Structure formats: C-alpha cells, structure tokens
CSV table of C-alpha atoms and ligand atoms in Angstrom, one decimal:
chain,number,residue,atom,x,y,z
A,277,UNK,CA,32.6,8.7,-10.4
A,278,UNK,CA,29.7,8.1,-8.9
A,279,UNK,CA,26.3,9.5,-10.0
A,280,UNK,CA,24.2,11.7,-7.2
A,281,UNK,CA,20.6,12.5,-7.0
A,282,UNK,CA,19.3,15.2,-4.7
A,283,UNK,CA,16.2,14.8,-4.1
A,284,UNK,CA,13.5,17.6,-3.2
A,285,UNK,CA,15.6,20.4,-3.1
A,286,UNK,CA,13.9,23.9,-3.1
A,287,UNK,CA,16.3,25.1,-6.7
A,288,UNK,CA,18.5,28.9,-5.5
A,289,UNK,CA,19.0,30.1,-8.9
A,290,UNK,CA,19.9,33.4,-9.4
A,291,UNK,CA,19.3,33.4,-13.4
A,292,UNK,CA,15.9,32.7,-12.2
A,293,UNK,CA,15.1,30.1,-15.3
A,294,UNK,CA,14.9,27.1,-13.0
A,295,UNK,CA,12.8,27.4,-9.2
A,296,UNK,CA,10.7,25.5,-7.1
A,297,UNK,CA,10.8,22.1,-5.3
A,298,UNK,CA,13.1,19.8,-8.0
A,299,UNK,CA,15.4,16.4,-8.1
A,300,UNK,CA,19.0,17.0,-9.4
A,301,UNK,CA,20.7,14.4,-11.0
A,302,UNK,CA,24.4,14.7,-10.8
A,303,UNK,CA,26.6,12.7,-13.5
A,304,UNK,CA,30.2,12.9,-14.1
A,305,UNK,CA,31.0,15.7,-12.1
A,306,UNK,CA,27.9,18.0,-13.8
A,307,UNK,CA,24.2,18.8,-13.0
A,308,UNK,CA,22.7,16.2,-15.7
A,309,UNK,CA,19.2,16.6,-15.3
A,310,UNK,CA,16.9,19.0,-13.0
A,311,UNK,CA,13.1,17.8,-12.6
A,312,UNK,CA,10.6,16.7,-10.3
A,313,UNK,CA,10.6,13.2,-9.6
A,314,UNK,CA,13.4,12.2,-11.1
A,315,UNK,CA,13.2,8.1,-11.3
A,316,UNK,CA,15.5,6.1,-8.8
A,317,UNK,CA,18.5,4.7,-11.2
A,318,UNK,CA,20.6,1.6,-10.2
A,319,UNK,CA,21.7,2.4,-6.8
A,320,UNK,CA,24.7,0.5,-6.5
A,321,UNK,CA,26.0,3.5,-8.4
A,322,UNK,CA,23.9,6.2,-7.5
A,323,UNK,CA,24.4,8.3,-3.6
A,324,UNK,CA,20.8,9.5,-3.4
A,325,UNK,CA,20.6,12.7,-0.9
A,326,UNK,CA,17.0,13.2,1.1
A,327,UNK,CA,17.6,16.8,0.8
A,328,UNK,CA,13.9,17.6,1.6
A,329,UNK,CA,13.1,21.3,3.6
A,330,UNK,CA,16.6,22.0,2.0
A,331,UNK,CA,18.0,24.6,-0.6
A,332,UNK,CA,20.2,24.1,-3.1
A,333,UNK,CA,22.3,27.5,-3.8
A,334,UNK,CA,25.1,27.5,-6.6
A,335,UNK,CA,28.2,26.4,-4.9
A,336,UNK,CA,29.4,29.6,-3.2
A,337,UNK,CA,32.9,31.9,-4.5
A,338,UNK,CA,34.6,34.1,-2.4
A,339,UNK,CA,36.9,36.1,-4.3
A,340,UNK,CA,39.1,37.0,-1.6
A,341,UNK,CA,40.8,34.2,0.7
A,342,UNK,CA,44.1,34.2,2.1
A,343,UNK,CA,45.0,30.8,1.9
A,344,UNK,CA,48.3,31.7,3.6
A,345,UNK,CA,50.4,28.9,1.0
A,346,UNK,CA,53.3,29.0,0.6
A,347,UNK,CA,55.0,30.0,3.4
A,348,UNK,CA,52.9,31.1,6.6
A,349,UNK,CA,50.8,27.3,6.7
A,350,UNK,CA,51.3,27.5,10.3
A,351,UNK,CA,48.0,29.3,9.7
A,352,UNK,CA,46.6,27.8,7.3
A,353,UNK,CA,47.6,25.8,4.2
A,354,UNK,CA,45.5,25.5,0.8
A,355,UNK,CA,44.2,21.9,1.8
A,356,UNK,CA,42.9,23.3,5.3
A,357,UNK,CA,41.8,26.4,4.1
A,358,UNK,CA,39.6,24.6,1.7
A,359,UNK,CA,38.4,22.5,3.9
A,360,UNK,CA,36.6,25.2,5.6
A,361,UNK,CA,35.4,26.8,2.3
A,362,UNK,CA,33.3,23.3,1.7
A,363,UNK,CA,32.4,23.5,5.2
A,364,UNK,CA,31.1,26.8,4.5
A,365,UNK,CA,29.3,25.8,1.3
A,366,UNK,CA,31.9,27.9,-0.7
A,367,UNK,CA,33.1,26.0,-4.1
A,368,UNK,CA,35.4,28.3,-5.7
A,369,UNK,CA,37.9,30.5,-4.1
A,370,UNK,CA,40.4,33.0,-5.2
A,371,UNK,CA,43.5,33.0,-3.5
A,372,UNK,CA,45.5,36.7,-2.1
A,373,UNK,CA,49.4,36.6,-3.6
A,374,UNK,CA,51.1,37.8,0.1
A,375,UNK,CA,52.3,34.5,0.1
A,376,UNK,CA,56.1,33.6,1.1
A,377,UNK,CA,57.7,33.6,-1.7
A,378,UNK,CA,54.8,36.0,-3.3
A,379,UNK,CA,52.5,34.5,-5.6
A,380,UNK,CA,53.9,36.4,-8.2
A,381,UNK,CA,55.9,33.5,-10.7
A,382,UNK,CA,54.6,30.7,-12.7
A,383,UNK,CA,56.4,28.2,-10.2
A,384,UNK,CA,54.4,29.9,-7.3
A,385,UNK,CA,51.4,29.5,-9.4
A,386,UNK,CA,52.5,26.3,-10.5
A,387,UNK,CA,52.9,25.1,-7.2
A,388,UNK,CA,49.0,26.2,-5.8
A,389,UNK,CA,47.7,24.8,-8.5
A,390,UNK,CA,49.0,21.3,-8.1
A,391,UNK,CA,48.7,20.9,-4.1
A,392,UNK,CA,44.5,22.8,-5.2
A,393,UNK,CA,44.3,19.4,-7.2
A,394,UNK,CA,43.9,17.3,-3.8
A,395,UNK,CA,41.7,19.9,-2.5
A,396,UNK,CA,37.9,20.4,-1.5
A,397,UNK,CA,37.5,23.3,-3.5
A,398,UNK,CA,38.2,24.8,-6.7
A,399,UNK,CA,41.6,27.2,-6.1
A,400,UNK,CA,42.0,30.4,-9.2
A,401,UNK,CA,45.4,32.2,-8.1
A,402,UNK,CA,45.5,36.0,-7.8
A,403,UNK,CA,49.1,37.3,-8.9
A,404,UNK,CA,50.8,40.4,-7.1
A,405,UNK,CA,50.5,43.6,-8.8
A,406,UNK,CA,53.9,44.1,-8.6
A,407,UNK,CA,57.3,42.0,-8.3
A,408,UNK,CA,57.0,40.9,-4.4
A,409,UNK,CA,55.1,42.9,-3.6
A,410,UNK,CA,57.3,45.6,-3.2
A,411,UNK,CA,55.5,47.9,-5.3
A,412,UNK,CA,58.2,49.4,-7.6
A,413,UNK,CA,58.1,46.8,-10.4
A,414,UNK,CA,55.0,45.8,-12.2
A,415,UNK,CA,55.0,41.8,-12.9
A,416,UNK,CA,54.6,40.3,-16.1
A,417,UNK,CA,51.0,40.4,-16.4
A,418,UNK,CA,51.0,38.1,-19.8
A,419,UNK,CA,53.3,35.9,-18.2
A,420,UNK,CA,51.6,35.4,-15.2
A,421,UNK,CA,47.6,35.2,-16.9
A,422,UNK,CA,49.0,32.2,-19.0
A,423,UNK,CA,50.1,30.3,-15.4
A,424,UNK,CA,46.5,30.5,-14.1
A,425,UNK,CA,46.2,33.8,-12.8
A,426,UNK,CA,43.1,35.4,-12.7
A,427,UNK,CA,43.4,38.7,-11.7
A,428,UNK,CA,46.2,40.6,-9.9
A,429,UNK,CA,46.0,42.1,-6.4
A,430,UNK,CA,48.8,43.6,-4.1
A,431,UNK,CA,46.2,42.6,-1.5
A,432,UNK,CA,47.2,43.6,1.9
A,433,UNK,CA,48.9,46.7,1.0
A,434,UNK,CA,48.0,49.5,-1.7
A,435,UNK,CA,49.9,50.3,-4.6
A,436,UNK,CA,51.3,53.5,-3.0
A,437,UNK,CA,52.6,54.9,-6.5
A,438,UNK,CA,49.4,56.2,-8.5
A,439,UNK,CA,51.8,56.2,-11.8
A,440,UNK,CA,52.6,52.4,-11.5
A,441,UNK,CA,48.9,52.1,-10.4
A,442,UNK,CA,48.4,53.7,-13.9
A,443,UNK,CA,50.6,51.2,-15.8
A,444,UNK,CA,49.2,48.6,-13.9
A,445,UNK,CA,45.3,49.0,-15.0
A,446,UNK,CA,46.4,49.7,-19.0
A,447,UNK,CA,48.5,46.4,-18.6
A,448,UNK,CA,45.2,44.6,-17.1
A,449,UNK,CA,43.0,46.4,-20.1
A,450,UNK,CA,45.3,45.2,-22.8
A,451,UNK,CA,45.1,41.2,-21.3
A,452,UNK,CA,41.4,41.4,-20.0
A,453,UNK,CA,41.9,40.8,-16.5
A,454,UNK,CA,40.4,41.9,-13.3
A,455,UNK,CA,42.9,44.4,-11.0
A,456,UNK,CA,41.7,43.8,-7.4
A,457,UNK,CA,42.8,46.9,-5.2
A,458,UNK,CA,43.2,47.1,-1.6
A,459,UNK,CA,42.5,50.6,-0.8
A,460,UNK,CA,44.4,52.3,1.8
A,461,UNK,CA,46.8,55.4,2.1
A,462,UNK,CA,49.5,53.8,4.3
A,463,UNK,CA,50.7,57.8,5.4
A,464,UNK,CA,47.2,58.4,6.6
A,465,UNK,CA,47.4,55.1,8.7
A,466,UNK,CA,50.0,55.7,10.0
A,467,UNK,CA,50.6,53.3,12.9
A,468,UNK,CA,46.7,52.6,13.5
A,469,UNK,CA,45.3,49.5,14.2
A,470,UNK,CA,41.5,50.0,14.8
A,471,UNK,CA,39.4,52.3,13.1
A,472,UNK,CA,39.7,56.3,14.2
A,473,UNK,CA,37.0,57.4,16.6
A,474,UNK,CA,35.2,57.3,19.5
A,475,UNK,CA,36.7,53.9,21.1
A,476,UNK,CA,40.2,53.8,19.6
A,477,UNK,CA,40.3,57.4,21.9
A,478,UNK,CA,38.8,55.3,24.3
A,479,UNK,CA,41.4,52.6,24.3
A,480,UNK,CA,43.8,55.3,23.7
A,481,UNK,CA,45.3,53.4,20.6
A,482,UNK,CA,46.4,55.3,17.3
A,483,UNK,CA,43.6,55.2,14.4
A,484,UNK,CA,43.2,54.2,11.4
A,485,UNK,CA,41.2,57.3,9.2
A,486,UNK,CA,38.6,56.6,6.6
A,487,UNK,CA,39.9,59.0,4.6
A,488,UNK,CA,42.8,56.4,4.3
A,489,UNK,CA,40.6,54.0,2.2
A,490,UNK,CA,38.1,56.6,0.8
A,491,UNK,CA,41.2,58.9,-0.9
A,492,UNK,CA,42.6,55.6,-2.6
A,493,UNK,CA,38.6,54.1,-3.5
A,494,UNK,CA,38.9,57.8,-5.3
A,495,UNK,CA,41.8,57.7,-6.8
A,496,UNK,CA,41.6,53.9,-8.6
A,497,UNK,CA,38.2,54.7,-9.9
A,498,UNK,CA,40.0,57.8,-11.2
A,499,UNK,CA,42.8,55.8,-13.4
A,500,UNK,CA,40.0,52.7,-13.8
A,501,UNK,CA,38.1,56.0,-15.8
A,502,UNK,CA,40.8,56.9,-17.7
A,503,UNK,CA,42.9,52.9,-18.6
A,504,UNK,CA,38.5,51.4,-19.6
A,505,UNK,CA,39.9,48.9,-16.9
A,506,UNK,CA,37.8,46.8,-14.7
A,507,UNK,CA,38.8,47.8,-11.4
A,508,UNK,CA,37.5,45.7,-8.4
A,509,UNK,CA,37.6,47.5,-5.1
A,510,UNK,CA,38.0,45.1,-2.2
A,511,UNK,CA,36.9,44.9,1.2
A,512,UNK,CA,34.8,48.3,1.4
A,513,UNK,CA,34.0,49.4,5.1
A,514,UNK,CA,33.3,53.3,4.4
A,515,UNK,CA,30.1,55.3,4.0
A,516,UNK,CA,32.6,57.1,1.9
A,517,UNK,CA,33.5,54.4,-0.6
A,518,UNK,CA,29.7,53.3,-1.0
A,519,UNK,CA,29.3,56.4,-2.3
A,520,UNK,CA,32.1,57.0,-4.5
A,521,UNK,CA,31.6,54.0,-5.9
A,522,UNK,CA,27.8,54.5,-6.8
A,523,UNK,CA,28.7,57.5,-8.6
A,524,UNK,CA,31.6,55.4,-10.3
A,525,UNK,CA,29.0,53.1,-11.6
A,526,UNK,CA,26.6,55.8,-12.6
A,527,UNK,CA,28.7,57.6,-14.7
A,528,UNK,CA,29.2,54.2,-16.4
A,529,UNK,CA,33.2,53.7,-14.6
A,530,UNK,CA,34.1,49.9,-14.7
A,531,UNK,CA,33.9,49.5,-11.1
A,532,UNK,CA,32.6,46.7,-9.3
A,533,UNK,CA,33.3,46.0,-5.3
A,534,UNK,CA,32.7,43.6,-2.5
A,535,UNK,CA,32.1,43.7,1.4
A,536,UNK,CA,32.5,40.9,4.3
A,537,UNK,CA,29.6,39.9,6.5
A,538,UNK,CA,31.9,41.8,9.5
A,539,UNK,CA,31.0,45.6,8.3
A,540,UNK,CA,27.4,44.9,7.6
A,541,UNK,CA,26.8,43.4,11.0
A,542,UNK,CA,29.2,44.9,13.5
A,543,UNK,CA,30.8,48.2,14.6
A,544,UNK,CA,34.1,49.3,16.2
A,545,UNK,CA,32.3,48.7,19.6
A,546,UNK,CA,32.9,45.4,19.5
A,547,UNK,CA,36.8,46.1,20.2
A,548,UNK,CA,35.7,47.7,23.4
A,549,UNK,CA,37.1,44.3,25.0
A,550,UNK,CA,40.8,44.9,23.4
A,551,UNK,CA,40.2,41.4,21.7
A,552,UNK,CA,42.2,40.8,18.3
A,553,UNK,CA,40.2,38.6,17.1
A,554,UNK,CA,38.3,41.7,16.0
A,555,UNK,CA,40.9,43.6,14.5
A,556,UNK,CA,41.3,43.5,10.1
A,557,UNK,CA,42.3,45.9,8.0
A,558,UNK,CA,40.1,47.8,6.7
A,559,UNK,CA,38.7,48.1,10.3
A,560,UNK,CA,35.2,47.6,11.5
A,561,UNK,CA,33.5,51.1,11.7
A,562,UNK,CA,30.8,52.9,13.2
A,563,UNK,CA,27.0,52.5,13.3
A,564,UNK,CA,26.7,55.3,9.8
A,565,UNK,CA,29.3,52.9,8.2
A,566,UNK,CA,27.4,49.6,8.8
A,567,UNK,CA,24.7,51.2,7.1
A,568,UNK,CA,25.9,52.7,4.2
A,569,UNK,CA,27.9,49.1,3.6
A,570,UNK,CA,24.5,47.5,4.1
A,571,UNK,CA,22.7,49.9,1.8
A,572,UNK,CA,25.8,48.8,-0.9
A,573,UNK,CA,24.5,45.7,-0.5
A,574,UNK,CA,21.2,45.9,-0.7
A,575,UNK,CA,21.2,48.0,-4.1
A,576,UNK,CA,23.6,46.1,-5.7
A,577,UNK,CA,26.6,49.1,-5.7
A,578,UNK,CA,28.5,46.2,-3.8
A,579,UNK,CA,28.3,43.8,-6.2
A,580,UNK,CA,29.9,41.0,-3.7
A,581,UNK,CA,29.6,39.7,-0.7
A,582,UNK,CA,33.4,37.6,0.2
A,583,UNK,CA,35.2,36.8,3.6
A,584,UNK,CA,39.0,38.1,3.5
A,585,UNK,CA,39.0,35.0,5.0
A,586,UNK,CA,42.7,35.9,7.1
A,587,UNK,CA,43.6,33.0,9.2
A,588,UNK,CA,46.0,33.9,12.1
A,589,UNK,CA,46.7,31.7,14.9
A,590,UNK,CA,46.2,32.5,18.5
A,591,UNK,CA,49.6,33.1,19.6
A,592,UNK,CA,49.8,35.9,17.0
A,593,UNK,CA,46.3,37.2,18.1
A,594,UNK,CA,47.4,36.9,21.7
A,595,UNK,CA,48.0,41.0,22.3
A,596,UNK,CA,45.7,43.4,20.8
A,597,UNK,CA,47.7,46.0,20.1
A,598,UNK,CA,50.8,43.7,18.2
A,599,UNK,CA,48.5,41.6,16.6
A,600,UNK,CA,48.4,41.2,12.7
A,601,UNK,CA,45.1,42.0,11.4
A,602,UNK,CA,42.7,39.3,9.6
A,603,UNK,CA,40.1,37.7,10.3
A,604,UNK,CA,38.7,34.0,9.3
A,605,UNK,CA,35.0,34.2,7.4
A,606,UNK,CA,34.7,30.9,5.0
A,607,UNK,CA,32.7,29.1,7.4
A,608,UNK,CA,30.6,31.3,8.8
A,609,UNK,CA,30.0,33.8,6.0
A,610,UNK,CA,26.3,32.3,3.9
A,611,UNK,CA,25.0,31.7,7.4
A,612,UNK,CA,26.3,35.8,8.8
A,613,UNK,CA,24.5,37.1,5.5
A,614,UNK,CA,21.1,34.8,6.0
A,615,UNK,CA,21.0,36.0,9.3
A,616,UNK,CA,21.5,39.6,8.5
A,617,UNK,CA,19.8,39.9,5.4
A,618,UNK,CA,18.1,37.1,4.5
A,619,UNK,CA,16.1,36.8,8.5
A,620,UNK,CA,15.5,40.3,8.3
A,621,UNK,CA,13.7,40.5,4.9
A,622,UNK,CA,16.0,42.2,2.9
A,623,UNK,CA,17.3,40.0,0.4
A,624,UNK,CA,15.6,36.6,-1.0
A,625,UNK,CA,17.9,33.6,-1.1
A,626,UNK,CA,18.3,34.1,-5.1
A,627,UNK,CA,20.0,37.6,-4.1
A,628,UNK,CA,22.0,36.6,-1.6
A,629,UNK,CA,23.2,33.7,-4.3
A,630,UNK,CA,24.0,35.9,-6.9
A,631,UNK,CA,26.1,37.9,-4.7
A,632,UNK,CA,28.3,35.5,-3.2
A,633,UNK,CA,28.2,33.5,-6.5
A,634,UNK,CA,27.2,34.6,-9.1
A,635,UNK,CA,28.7,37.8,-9.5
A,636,UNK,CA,32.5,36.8,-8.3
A,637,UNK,CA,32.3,34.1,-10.8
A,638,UNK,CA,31.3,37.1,-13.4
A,639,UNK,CA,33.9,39.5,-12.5
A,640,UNK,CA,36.9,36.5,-12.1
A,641,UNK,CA,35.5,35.0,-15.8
A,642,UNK,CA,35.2,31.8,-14.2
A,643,UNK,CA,33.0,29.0,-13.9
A,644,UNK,CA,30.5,29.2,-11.1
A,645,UNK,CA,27.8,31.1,-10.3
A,646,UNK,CA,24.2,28.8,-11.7
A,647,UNK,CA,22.8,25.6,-11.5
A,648,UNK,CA,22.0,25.1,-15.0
A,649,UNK,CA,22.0,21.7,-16.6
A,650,UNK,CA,25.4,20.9,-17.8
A,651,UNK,CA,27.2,23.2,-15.2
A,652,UNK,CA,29.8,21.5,-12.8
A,653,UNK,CA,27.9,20.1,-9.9
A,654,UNK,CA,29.3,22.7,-7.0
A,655,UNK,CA,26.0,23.1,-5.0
A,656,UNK,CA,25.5,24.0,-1.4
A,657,UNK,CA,22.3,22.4,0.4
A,658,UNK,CA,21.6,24.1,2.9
A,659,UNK,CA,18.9,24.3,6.3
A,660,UNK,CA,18.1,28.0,5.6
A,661,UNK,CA,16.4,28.0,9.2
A,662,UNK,CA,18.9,26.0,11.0
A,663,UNK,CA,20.4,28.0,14.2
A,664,UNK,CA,23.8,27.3,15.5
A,665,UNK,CA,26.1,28.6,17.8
A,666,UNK,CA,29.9,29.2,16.5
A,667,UNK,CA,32.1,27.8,18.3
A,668,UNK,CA,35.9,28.5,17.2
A,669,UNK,CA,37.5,24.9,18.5
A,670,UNK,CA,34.7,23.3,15.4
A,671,UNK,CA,36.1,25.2,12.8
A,672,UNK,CA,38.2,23.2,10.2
A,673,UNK,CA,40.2,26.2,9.5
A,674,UNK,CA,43.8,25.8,11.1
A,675,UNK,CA,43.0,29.3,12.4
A,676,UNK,CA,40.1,30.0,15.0
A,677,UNK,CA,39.9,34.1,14.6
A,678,UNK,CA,36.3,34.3,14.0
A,679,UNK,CA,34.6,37.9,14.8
A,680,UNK,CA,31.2,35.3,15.2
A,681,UNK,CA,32.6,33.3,18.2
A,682,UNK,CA,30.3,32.5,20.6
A,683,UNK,CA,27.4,33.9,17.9
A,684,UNK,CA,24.3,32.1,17.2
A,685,UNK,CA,23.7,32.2,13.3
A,686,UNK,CA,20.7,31.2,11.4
A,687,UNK,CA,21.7,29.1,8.4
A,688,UNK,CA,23.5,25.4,8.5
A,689,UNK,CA,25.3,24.1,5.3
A,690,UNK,CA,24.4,20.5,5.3
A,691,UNK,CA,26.5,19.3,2.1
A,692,UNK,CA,28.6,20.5,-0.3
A,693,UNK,CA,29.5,19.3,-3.4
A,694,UNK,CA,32.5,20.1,-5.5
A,695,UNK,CA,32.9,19.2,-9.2
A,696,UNK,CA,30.3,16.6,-8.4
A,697,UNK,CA,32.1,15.0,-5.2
A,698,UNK,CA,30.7,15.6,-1.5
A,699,UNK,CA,33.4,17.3,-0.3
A,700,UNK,CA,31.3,18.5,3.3
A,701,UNK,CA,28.8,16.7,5.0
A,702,UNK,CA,27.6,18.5,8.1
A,703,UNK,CA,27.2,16.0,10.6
A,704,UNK,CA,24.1,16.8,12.3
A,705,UNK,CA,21.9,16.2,9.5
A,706,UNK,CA,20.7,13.3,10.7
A,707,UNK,CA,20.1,14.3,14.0
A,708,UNK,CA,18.2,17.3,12.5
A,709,UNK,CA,15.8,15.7,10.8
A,710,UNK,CA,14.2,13.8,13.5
A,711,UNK,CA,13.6,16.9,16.0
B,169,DOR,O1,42.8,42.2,7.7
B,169,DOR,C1,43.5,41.9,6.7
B,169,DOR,N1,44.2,40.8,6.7
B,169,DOR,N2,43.5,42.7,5.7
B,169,DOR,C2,44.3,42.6,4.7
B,169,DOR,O2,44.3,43.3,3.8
B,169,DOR,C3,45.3,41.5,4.6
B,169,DOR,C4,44.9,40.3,5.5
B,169,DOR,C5,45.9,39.4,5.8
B,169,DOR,O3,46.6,38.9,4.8
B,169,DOR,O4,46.1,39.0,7.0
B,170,ZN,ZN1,43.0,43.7,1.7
C-alpha cells in the first residue's frame, strides 16, 4: 500500500490535542506521523496531496444510511451507496436492517459484510429489533452482535408493543449494545404523508401529528430509564422531542439522539410544490420545529448530526401522494451543516466534526471519530469555502432524491481517504486552485 503525505492541511480535531496548519503522513492504512514540514520520502512510493487552504476533518460517520442491500438495489446497492458516502467525505456508515430479506440473520450480515469488503467505505450492520421486522418476536441479540451487528433498529417502523420494547432494551443492556429507535405511533399517523398543519390542509392531504413521534420519544426514554439501556433516538424533527430528550439527559437517562441537515434548514413549506422528493418520514416541520432541532444541535442535546440517507428512484418519487418517503443526504450532508451552521457562526469546524464523527463513532463503539497518530487514515479534506450548486444527475448515488437540488451549498469535499486509500477525489480540485 502506498504511503500518503498531506501536505498543509489546517488539522479538524475534535479532541482538540492536535490543531493548526500540519503535514500527515499516511502509512499502511494509519495516520503515522502529524507535523509541520514533514520531509519528502522516496516518491516512487509516496502520493503527496497539495492540500493547502484545505481542512482535514476525521473521516465522517453517519449512523443511519439505508443502503437498500439486499433486495431493493434498484435504488441503491452497498457498493453505490458507498460511493456517495466517500463522495460526501463520510468514512464509516451504519447500515438500516429493512432490507429484503431483513438484516436480521448472520447470513444477511454475512452477506453485507463481504460485498462492504469491495467498498469505499467502512459498512457496521444494524440488525432488526425484531424477527423481520414484524415486530412480535425479538431476534437473537447475542447471535446477531457476534455476526457484526452493532446495534439493533426496526428502523422505518416503531416497535408498536411497549412490552417487547421493554424486553428489547434489557436484552441490549445485558450485551452492551446500542438500540436505535424510530419514533412514531403508526395509529396517530394514520394514513399521513406530510407533516400536520397549515399546508398539508392546504394540499388537502392527511397529516402526519407530532404527537406521533413525541408520545413514542416519551415512552422509550421511559423503558431506556427503567432497562440502564442506551437508547438512541433517531431522526428527531419535533420541538417536542428536543425537549423531552434534554430533560432525559438531565436527569442523567442514557439517551443520546441525532438529526438530518433537512429539519435544521427547511420547513413543511417546501412541499407547497406537491414534490416527493421532499417527503421522509419523520416529516419536515414548521418554522418553531426547525428551531428547536437547531437549538438540539447547537447545545449538544442532539448529539448527531446523520442523513437517513433513503435512496428512492424517480419512478417511485413520481406522484406525491403514493410516493414512499426517504430522502438521499450522504453527499450533500458536511456541506448542508457548514452552510447552516458553520457560515452562520454557530458551530466551529471541530463542532461540527465531533458531531458527525465523533460522537456516532462513540455511541456505535467503533472506530472513527479523531485523527490521532496511529488511527486508520479515514480523513476528509475539504474546501470549507467552496460553493457549489447540487445538481441531482452528479450524484453517485443510484438515487437522485435530494431535498438540496438545485441548492447552492458552501463546502466541497475535495478527497477522501478510507483506511488509508483515496477512495474520492473531487474533480475540480485542480481547476479550483488556479481561480
Ligand atoms: O423517510 C424515511 N425513509 N424514513 C424512514 O424511517 C425509512 C426510510 C426508508 O427506508 O425509506
Ligand atoms: Zn426511521
């Protein structure tokens, strides 16, 4: 393998031990050395990256991804959909079980695991919850950790029964694993597709309630109180939720939680077109909503930033009112948080690092999250001032559902590398430099 050196790189580390304008010297797949002016080795062997005016973050994890393999890679298949995660500067991801057959059997996992080999970023399995999903059998948790699983999700759909729900987080407790919960109380849904208020009356479509997600973000940081379980609460749109949650955590609950770029930067106005390309589940909100979620973020009570990356194609997307909900993010999502929160002044680049890296990695126990020496060498360099217009058709994702189509974002990945491999290099660099 070859050796790397990146050279003048301003250093994103969210542990804050290593800063400034440094050299990285990349040797068999690891960070090997970080200084400034490192000397130039034999360069036969050695890719050296001019990676001045750049920064180098810790290779990005987004702990929620549909990857959509086995079974629906019509939309996307693990070697696609990790394509666009090193496109996006995203090293790590953690895979949703609705897959078809559910990932919820050591040949399923089996199966991700070897095809993630040949891919561009590193793959960590989430299990189901319970036996295909169904939820009316818990899997076996034990079985299911020593195959690779990471955590266990029904992701997509709730656990409807709160006494399996209970099982479920003393079975996580007892094996040390993350439960992931997708919060939503399918009676209070109903059949709504877009968020309840002012323009699903408009559109005169049924609504989706937030006291669908709030009464279930309530209930699982009830049981999480009572199992000692770590419960991670995914995709959180609601003022409600935000608060809940702080609470959870002040009273010293287990709870941590992620958001997506989408409820921090836009409202339920932008279905106002009947586009489906703007319909997921949870559903973007209202203007008191973005806020809250952005108030999450800023004060750390949302301890993630991820995608739901959902890749649908556009036949599926084609009416909005049939449409299956989901949304694709990995490409778009460091340069949707730099321009929200990074352009605005409200996070520093360290911030924004150690939530959409550092803390997944924490709450997964995986690797990830630093660029220490001796860590693997998945780093993101990346023009923090770089503006670009998303375009859908560019996207290496086999699906083109972006809610930032047509958006200008601030914020270019240039290269990624993955286990000491550049597995992304953004095309324009060149071009770039000499403007
Ligand atoms: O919008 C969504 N899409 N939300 C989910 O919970 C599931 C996901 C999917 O799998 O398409
Ligand atoms: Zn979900």
């Amino acid at each position: 393998m070859k050796r790397i050196l990146i050279r003048g790189a301003e250093i994103i580390d969210p542990s804050g031990r290593i800063s400034g304008i440094q050299d990285l010297l990349i040797e068999a797949g690891k960070i090997k050395k970080i200084g400034r002016m490192i000397p130039d080795v034999e360069t036969e062997t050695t890719e050296t990256i001019e990676a001045n005016g750049l920064a180098a973050f810790p290779g990005l994890v987004d702990m929620h991804v549909h990857l959509r393999d086995p079974g629906f890679t019509h939309k996307e298949d693990i070697l696609t959909g990790c394509e666009a995660a090193a496109a996006g500067g995203v090293t790590s991801v953690a895979c949703m079980p609705n897959t078809k057959p559910v990932t919820g059997t050591p040949e399923i996992l089996e199966y991700i695991l070897e095809k993630a080999r040949q891919a561009k970023a590193h793959v960590y399995p989430v299990a189901s919850i319970t036996q295909d999903m169904a939820g009316e059998t818990l899997s076996d948790f034990a079985l299911l950790k020593k195959h690779g699983a990471v955590a266990f999700s029904d992701d997509g759909r709730p656990v409807k029964n709160a006494r399996l729900m209970q099982t479920c987080m003393e079975e996580a407790f007892r094996l040390g694993v993350p439960v992931i919960s997708h919060c939503e109380d399918l009676d209070i849904i109903g059949k709504g597709i877009m968020h309840k208020g002012s323009v699903s009356k408009r559109l005169g479509v049924e609504g989706m309630d937030r006291s669908s997600e709030d009464s279930i973000t309530a209930r699982e940081i009830a049981l999480a109180a009572a199992s000692g379980t770590a419960i991670h609460i995914a995709h959180v749109s609601t003022a409600g939720s935000v608060a809940l949650i702080r609470d959870a955590k002040a009273r010293g609950v287990r709870v941590t939680a992620e958001t997506c770029p989408h409820y921090f930067m836009l409202t339920q106005d932008a279905l106002l077109k009947r586009d489906a390309d703007y319909r997921m589940n949870p559903p973007l909100r209202e203007q008191a909503d973005l806020e809250a979620v952005l108030a999450g973020v800023l004060d750390g009570t949302l301890d993630c930033i991820v995608t739901d990356h959902a890749p649908h194609t556009a036949e599926e997307k084609a009416d909005f009112e049939t449409a299956p909900n989901g949304v694709v993010g990995l490409e778009t999502s460091l340069a949707a948080s730099l321009t929200a929160l990074y352009h605005t002044g409200l996070l520093t680049l360290e911030e924004i690092a150690r939530r959409m890296s550092t803390n997944p990695a924490r709450i997964l126990h995986i690797p990830g999250g630093t660029l220490e020496v001796g860590a693997a060498a998945d780093i993101a360099l990346v023009d923090v001032n770089r503006e670009w217009t998303v375009e859908p058709q560019a996207l290496h994702s086999r699906s083109k559902n972006t809610v930032f189509k047509g958006c200008s974002l601030r914020g270019k990945v240039l290269y990624t590398l993955c286990g000491g491999q550049i597995v992304y290099r953004g095309s324009d660099h060149h071009e770039m430099k000499g403007e």
